[in-house]
Short mmCIF file of N, CA and C in Angstrom, two decimals:
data_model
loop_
_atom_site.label_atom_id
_atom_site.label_comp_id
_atom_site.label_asym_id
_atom_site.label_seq_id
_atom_site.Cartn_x
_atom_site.Cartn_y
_atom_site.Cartn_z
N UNK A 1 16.67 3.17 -11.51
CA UNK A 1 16.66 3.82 -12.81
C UNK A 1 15.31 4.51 -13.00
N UNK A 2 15.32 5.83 -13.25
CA UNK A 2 14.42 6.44 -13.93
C UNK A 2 13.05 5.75 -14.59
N UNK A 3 11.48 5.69 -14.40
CA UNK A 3 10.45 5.31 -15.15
C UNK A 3 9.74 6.09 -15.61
N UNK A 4 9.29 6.34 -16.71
CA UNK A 4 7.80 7.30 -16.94
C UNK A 4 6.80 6.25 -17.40
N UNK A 5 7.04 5.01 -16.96
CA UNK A 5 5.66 3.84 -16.82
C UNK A 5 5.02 4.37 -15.75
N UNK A 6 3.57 4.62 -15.77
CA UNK A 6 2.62 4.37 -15.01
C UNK A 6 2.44 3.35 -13.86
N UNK A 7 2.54 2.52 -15.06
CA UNK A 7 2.10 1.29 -13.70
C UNK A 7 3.45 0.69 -12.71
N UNK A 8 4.65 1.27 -13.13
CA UNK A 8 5.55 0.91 -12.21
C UNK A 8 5.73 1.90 -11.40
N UNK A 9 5.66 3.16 -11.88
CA UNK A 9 5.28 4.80 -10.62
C UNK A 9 4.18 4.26 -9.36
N UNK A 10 3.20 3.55 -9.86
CA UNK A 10 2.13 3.55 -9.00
C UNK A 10 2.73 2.39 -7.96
N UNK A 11 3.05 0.96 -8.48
CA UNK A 11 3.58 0.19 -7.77
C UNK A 11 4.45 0.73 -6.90
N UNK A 12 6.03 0.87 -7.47
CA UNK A 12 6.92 1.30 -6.32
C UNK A 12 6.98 2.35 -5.61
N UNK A 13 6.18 3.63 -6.08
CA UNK A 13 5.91 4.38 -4.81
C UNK A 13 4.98 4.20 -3.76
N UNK A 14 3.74 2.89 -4.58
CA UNK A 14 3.04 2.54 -2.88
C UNK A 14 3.83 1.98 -2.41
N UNK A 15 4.77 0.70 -3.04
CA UNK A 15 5.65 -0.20 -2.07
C UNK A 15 6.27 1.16 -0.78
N UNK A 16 7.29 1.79 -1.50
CA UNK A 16 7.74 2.46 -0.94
C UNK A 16 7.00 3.77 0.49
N UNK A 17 5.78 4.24 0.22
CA UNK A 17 5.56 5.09 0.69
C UNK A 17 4.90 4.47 2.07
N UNK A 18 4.31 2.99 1.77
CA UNK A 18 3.75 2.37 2.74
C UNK A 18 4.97 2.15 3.87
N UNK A 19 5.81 1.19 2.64
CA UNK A 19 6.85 0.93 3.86
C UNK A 19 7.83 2.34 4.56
N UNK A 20 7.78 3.59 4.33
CA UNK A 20 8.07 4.61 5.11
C UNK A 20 6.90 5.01 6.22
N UNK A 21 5.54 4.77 5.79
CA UNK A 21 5.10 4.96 7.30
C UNK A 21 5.12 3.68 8.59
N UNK A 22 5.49 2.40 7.62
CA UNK A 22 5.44 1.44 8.38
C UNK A 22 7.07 1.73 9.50
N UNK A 23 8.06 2.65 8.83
CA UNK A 23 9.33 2.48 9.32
C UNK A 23 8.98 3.36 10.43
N UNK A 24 8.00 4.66 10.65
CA UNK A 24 7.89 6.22 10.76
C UNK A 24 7.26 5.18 12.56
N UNK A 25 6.33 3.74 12.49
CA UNK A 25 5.86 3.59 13.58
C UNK A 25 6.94 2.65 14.15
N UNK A 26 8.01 2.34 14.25
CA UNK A 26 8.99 1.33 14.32
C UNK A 26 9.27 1.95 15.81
N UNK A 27 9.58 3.25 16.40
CA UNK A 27 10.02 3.37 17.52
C UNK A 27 8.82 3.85 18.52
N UNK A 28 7.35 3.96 17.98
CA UNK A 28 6.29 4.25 18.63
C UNK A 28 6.03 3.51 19.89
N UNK A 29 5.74 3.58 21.32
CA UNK A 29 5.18 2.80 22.09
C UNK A 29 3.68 2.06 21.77
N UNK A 30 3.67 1.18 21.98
CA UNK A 30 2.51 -0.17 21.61
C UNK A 30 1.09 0.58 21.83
N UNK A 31 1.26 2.08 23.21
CA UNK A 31 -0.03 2.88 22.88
C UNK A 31 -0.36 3.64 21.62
N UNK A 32 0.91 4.00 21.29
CA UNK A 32 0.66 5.18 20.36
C UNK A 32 0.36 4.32 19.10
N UNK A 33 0.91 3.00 18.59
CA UNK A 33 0.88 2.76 17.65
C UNK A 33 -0.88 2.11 17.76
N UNK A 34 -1.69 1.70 18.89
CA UNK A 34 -2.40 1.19 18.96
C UNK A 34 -3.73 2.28 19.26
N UNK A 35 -3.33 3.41 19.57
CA UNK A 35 -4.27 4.78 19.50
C UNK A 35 -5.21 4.63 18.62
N UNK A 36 -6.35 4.99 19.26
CA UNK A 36 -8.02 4.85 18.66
C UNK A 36 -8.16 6.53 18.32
N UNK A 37 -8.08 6.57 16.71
CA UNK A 37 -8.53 7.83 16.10
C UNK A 37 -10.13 7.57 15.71
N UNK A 38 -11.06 8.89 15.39
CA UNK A 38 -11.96 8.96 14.88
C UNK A 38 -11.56 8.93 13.33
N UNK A 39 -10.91 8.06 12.90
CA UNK A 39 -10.39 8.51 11.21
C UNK A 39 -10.29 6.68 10.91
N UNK A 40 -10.70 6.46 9.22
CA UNK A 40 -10.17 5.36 8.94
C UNK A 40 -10.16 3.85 9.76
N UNK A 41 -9.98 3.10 9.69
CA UNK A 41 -9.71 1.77 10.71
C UNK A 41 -9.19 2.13 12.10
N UNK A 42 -9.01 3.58 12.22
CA UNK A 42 -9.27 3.17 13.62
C UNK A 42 -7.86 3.47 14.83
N UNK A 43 -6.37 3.15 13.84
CA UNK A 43 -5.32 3.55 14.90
C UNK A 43 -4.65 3.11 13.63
N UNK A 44 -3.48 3.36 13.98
CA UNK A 44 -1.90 3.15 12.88
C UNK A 44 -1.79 1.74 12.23
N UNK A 45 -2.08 0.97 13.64
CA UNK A 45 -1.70 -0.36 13.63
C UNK A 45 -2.77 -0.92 12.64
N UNK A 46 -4.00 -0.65 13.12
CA UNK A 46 -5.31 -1.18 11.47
C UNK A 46 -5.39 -0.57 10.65
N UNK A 47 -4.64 0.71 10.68
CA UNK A 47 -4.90 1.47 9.33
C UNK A 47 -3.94 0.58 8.61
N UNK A 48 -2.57 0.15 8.64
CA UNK A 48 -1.66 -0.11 8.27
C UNK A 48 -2.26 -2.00 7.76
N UNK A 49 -2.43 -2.61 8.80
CA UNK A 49 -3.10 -4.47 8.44
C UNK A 49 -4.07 -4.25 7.24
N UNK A 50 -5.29 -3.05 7.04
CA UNK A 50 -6.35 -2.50 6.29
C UNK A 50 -5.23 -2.55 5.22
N UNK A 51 -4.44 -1.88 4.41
CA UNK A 51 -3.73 -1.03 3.70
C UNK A 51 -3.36 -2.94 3.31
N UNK A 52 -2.16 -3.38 4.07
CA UNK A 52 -1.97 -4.45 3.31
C UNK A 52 -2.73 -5.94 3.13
N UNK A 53 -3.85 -6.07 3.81
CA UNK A 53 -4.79 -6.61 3.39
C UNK A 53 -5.17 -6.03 2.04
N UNK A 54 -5.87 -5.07 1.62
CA UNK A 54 -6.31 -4.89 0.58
C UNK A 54 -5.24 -5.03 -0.63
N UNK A 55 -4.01 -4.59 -0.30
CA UNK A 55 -3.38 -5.12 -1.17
C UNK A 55 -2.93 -6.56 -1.57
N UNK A 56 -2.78 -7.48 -0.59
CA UNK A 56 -2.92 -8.95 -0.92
C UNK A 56 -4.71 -9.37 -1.55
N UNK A 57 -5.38 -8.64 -1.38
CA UNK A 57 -7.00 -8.98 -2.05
C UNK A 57 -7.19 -8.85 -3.48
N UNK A 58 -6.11 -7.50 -3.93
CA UNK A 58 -6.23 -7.67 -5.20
C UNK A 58 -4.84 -7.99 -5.98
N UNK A 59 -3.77 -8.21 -5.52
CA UNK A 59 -3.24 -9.41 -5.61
C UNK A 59 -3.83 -10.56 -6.18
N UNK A 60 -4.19 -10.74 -5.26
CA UNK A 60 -5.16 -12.36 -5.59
C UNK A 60 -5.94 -12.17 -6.64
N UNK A 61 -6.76 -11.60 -7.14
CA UNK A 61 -7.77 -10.96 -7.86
C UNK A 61 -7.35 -10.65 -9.30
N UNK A 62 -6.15 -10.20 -9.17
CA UNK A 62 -5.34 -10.25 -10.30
C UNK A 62 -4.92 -11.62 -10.90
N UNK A 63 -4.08 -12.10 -10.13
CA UNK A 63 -3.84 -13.87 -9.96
C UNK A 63 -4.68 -14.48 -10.46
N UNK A 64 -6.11 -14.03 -10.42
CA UNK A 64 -7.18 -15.21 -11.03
C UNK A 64 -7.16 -16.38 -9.69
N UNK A 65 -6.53 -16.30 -8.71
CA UNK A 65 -6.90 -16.76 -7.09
C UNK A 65 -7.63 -16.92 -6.34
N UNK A 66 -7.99 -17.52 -5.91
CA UNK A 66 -9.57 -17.40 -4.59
C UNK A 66 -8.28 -16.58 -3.43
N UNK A 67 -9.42 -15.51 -3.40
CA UNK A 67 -8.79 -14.00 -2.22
C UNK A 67 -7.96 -14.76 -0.89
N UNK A 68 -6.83 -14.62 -0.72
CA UNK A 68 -6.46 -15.21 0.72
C UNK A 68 -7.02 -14.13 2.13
N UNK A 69 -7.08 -14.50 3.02
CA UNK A 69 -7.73 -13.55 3.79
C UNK A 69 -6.87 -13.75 4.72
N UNK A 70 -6.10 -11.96 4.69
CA UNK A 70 -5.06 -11.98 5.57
C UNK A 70 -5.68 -11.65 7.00
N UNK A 71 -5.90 -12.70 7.79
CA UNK A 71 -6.48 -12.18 9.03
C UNK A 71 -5.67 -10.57 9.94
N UNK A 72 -6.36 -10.20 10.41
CA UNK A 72 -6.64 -8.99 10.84
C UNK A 72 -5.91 -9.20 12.35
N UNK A 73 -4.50 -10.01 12.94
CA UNK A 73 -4.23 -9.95 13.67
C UNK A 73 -2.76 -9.30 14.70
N UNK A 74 -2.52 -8.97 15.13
CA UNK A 74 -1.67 -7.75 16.24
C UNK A 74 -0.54 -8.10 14.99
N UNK A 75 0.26 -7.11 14.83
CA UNK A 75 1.32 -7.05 13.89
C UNK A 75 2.36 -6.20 14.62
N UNK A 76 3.42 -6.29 14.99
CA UNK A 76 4.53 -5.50 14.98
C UNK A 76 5.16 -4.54 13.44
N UNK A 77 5.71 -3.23 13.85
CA UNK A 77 6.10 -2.97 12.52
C UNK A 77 6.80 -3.73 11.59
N UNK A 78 7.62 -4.29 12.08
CA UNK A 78 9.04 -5.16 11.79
C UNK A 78 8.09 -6.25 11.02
N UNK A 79 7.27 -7.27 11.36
CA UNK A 79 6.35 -8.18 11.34
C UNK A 79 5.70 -7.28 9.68
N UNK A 80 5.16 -5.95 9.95
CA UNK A 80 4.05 -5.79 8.89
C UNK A 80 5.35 -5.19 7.63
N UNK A 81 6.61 -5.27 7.64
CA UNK A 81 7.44 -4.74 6.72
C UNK A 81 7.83 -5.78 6.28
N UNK A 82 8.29 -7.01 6.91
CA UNK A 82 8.14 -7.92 6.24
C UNK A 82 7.18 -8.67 5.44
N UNK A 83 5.25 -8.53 6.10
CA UNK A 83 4.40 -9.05 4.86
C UNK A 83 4.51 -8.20 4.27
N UNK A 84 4.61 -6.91 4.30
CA UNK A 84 4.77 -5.75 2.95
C UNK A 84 5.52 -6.34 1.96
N UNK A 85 6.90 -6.58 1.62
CA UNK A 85 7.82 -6.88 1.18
C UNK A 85 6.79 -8.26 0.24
N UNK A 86 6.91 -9.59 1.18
CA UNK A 86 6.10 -10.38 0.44
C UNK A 86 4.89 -9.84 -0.46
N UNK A 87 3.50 -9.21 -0.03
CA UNK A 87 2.60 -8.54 -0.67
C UNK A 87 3.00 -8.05 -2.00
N UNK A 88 4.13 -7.00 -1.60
CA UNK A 88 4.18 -6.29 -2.79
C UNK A 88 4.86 -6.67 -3.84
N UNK A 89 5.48 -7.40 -3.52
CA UNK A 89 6.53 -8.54 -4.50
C UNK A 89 5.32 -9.21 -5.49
N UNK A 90 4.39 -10.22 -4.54
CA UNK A 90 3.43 -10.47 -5.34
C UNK A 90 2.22 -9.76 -5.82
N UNK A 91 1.98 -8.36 -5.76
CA UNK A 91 1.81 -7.48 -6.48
C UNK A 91 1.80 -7.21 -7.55
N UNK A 92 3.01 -7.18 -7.34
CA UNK A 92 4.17 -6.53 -8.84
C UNK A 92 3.87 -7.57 -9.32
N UNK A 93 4.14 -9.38 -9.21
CA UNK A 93 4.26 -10.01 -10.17
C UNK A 93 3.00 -10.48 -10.58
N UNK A 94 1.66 -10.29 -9.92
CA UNK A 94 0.57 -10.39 -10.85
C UNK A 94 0.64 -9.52 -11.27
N UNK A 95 0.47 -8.44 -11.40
CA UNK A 95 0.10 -7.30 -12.12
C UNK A 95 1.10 -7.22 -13.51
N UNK A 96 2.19 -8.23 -13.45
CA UNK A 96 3.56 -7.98 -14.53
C UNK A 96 2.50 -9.32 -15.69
N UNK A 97 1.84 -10.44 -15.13
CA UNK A 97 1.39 -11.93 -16.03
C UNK A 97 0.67 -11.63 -16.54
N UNK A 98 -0.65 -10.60 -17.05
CA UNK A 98 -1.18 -10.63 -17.82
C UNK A 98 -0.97 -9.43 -17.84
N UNK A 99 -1.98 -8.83 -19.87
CA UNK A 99 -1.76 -7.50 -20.54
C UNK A 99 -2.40 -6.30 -19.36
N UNK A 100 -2.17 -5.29 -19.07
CA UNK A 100 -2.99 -4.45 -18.37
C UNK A 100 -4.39 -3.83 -18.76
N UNK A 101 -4.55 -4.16 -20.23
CA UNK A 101 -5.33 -4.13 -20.89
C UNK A 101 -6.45 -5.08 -21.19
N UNK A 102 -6.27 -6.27 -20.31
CA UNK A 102 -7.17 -6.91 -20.44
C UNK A 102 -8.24 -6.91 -19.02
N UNK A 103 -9.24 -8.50 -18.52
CA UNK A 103 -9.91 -7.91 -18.01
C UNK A 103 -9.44 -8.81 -16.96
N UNK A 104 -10.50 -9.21 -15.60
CA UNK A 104 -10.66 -9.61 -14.82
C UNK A 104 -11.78 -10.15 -14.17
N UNK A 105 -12.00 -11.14 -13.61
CA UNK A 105 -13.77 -11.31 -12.62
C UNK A 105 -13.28 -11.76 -11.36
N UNK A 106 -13.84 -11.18 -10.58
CA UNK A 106 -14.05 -11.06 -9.45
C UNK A 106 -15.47 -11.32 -8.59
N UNK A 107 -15.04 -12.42 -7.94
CA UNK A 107 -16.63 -13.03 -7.43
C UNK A 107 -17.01 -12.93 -5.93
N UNK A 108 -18.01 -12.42 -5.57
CA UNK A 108 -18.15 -11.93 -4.19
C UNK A 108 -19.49 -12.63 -3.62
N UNK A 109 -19.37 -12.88 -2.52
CA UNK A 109 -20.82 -13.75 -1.99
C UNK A 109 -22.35 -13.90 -2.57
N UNK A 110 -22.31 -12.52 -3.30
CA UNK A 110 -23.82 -12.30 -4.01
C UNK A 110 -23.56 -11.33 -5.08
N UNK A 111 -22.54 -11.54 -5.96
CA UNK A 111 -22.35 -10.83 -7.21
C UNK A 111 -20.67 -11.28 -7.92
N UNK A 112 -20.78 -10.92 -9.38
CA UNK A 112 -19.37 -11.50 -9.82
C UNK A 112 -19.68 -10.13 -10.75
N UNK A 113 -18.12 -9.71 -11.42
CA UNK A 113 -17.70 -8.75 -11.78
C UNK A 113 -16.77 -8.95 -12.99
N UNK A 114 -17.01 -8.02 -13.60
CA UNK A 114 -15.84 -8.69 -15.00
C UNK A 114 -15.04 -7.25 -14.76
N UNK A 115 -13.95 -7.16 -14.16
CA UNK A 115 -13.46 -5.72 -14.21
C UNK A 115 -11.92 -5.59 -15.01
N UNK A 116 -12.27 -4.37 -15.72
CA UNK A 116 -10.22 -3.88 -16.57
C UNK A 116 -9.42 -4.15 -15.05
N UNK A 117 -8.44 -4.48 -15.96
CA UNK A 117 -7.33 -5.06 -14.99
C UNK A 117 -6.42 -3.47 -14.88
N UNK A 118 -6.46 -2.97 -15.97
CA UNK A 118 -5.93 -1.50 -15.68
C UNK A 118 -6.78 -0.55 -14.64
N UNK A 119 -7.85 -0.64 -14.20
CA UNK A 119 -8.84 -0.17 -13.12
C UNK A 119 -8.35 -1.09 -11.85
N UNK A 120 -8.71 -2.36 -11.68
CA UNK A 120 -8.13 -2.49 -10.46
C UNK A 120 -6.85 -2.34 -10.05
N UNK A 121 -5.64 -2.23 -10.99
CA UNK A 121 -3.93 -1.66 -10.64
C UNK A 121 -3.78 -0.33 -10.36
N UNK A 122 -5.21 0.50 -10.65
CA UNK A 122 -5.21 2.10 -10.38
C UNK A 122 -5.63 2.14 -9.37
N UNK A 123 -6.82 0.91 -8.54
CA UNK A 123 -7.35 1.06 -7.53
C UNK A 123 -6.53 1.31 -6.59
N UNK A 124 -6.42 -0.44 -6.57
CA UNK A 124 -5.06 -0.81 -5.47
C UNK A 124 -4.18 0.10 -5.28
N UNK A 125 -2.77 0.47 -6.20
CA UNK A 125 -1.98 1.30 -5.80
C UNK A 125 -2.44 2.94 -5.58
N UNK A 126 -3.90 3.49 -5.68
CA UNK A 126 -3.77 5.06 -4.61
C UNK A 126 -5.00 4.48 -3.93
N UNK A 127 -5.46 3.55 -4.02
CA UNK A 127 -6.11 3.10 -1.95
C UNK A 127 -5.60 3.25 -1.08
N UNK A 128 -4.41 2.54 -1.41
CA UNK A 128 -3.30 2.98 0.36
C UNK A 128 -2.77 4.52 0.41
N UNK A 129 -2.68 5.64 -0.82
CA UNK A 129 -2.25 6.71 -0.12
C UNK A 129 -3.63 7.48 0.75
N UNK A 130 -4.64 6.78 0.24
CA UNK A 130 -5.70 7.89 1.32
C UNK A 130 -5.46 7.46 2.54
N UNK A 131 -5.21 5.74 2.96
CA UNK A 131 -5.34 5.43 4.31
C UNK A 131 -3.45 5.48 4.50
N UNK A 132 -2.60 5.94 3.86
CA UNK A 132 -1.55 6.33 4.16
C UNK A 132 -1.48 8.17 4.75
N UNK A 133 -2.49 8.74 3.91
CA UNK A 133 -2.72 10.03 4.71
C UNK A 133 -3.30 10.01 6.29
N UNK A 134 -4.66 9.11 6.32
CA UNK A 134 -4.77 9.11 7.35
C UNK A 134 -3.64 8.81 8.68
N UNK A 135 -2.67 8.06 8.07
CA UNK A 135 -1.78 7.33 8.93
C UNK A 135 -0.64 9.24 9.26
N UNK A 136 -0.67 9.63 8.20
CA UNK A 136 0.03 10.75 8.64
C UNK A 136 -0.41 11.82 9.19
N UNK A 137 -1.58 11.67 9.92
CA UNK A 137 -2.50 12.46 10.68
C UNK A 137 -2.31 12.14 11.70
N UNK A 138 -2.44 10.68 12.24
CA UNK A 138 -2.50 9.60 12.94
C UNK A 138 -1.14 10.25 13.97
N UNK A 139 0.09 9.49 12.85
CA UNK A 139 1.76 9.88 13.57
C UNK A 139 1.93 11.50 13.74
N UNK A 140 0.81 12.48 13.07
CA UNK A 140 1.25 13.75 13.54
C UNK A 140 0.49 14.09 14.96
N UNK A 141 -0.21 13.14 15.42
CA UNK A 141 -1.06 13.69 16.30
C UNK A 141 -0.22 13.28 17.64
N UNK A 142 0.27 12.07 17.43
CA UNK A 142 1.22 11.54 18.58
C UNK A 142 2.48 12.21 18.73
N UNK A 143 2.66 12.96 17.87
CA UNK A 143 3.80 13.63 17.79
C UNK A 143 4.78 13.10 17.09
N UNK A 144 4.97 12.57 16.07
CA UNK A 144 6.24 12.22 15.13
C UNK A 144 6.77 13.18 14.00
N UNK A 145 7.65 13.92 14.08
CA UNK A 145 8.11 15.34 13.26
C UNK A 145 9.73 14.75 13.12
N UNK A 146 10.01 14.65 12.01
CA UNK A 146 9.28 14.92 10.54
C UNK A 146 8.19 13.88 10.02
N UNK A 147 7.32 14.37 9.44
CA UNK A 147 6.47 13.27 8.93
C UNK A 147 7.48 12.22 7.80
N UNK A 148 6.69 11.32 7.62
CA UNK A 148 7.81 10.48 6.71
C UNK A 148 7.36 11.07 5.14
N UNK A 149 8.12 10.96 4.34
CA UNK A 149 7.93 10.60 2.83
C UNK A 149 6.86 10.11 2.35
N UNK A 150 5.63 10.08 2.14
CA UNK A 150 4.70 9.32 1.29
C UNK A 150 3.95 9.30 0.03
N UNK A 151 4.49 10.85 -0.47
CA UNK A 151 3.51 11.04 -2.32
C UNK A 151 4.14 10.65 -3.25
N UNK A 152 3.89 10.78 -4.31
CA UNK A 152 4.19 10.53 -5.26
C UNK A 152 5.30 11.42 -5.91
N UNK A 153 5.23 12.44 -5.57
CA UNK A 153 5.92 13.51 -5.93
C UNK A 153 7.17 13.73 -5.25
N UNK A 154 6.73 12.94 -3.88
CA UNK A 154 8.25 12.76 -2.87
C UNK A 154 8.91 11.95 -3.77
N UNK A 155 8.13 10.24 -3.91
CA UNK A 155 9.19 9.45 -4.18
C UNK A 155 10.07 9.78 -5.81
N UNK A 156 9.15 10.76 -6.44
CA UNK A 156 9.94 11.01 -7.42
C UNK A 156 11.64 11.48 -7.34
N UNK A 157 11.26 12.66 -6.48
CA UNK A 157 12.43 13.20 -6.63
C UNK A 157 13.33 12.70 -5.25
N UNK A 158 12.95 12.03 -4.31
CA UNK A 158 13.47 11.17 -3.57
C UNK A 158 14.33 9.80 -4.02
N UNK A 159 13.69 9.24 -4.79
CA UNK A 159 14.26 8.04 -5.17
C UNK A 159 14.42 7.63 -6.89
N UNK A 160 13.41 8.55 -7.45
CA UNK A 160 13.34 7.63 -9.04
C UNK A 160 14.52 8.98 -10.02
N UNK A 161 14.26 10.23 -8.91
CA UNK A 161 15.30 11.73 -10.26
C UNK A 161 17.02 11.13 -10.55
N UNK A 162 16.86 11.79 -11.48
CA UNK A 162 18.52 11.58 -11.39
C UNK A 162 18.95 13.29 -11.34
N UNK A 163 19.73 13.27 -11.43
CA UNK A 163 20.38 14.89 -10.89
C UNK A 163 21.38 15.69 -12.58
N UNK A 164 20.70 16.25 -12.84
CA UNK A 164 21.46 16.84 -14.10
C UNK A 164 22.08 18.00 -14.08
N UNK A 165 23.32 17.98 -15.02
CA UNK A 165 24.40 19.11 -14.14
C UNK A 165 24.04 20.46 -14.98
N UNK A 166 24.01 21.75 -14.74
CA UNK A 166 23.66 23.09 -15.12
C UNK A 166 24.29 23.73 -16.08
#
């Protein structure tokens, strides 16, 4: 169904746009997906662990959680669409338990932070389209045509329009 919420545009088109480049590396050979670019983390495969790490970080962060630390290890696509799925699920549902309007702290080895909770839900969901661009640099360089789906403007009229008759 149709949203003109903000914060659910931002959510389900990262859910979504991530998990289309995660689908876009599904038939890649283990080189290509593991290819060392001068861009971002580095190849598909860490751009992609990067992308949902950070999103389980502020997850947590939201949660009022001590950060889980999704280690940084070999992922299959199949493997990273399924923590996607989990991640973003719990995403959505911190980001749904408290007002968006209120705040947050966030405590880091040598500093703590009182931050709007509406700032870090803006963070999180367009962090991953920069390192989702990179990723579509990444799959254009190896050769994957068509690129997949990933803006905002795709998933609009991709998945959220409805079609009105003339």
């Amino acid at each position: 169904m149709p949203t003109s919420d903000p914060l659910e545009i931002l959510l389900a088109s990262n859910r979504w746009a991530t998990q289309n480049i995660i689908d876009a590396c599904e038939n890649l050979p283990d080189e290509q997906f593991h290819q060392r670019f001068e861009m971002g983390p580095g190849s598909l495969h860490n751009t992609l662990n990067h992308i949902l790490a950070s999103m389980q970080y502020w997850a947590d962060v939201l949660a009022e959680r001590a950060p889980s630390v999704l280690e940084s290890q070999q992922r299959t696509p199949e493997q990273m669409s399924r923590l996607l799925t989990q991640i973003a699920d719990d995403l959505e549902s911190s980001a749904h338990k408290h007002p968006n309007d209120g705040r947050v702290a966030r405590t880091t080895s040598d500093r703590s932070y009182d931050l709007a909770r509406g700032g870090v839900l803006t963070h999180v969901t367009t962090h991953g389209m920069h390192h989702r661009a990179q990723c579509l640099n990444m799959l254009r360089h190896v050769g994957v045509d068509p690129l997949p789906a990933s803006s905002v403007h795709e998933w609009m009229n991709m998945v959220d329009a409805t079609e009105t008759s003339s």
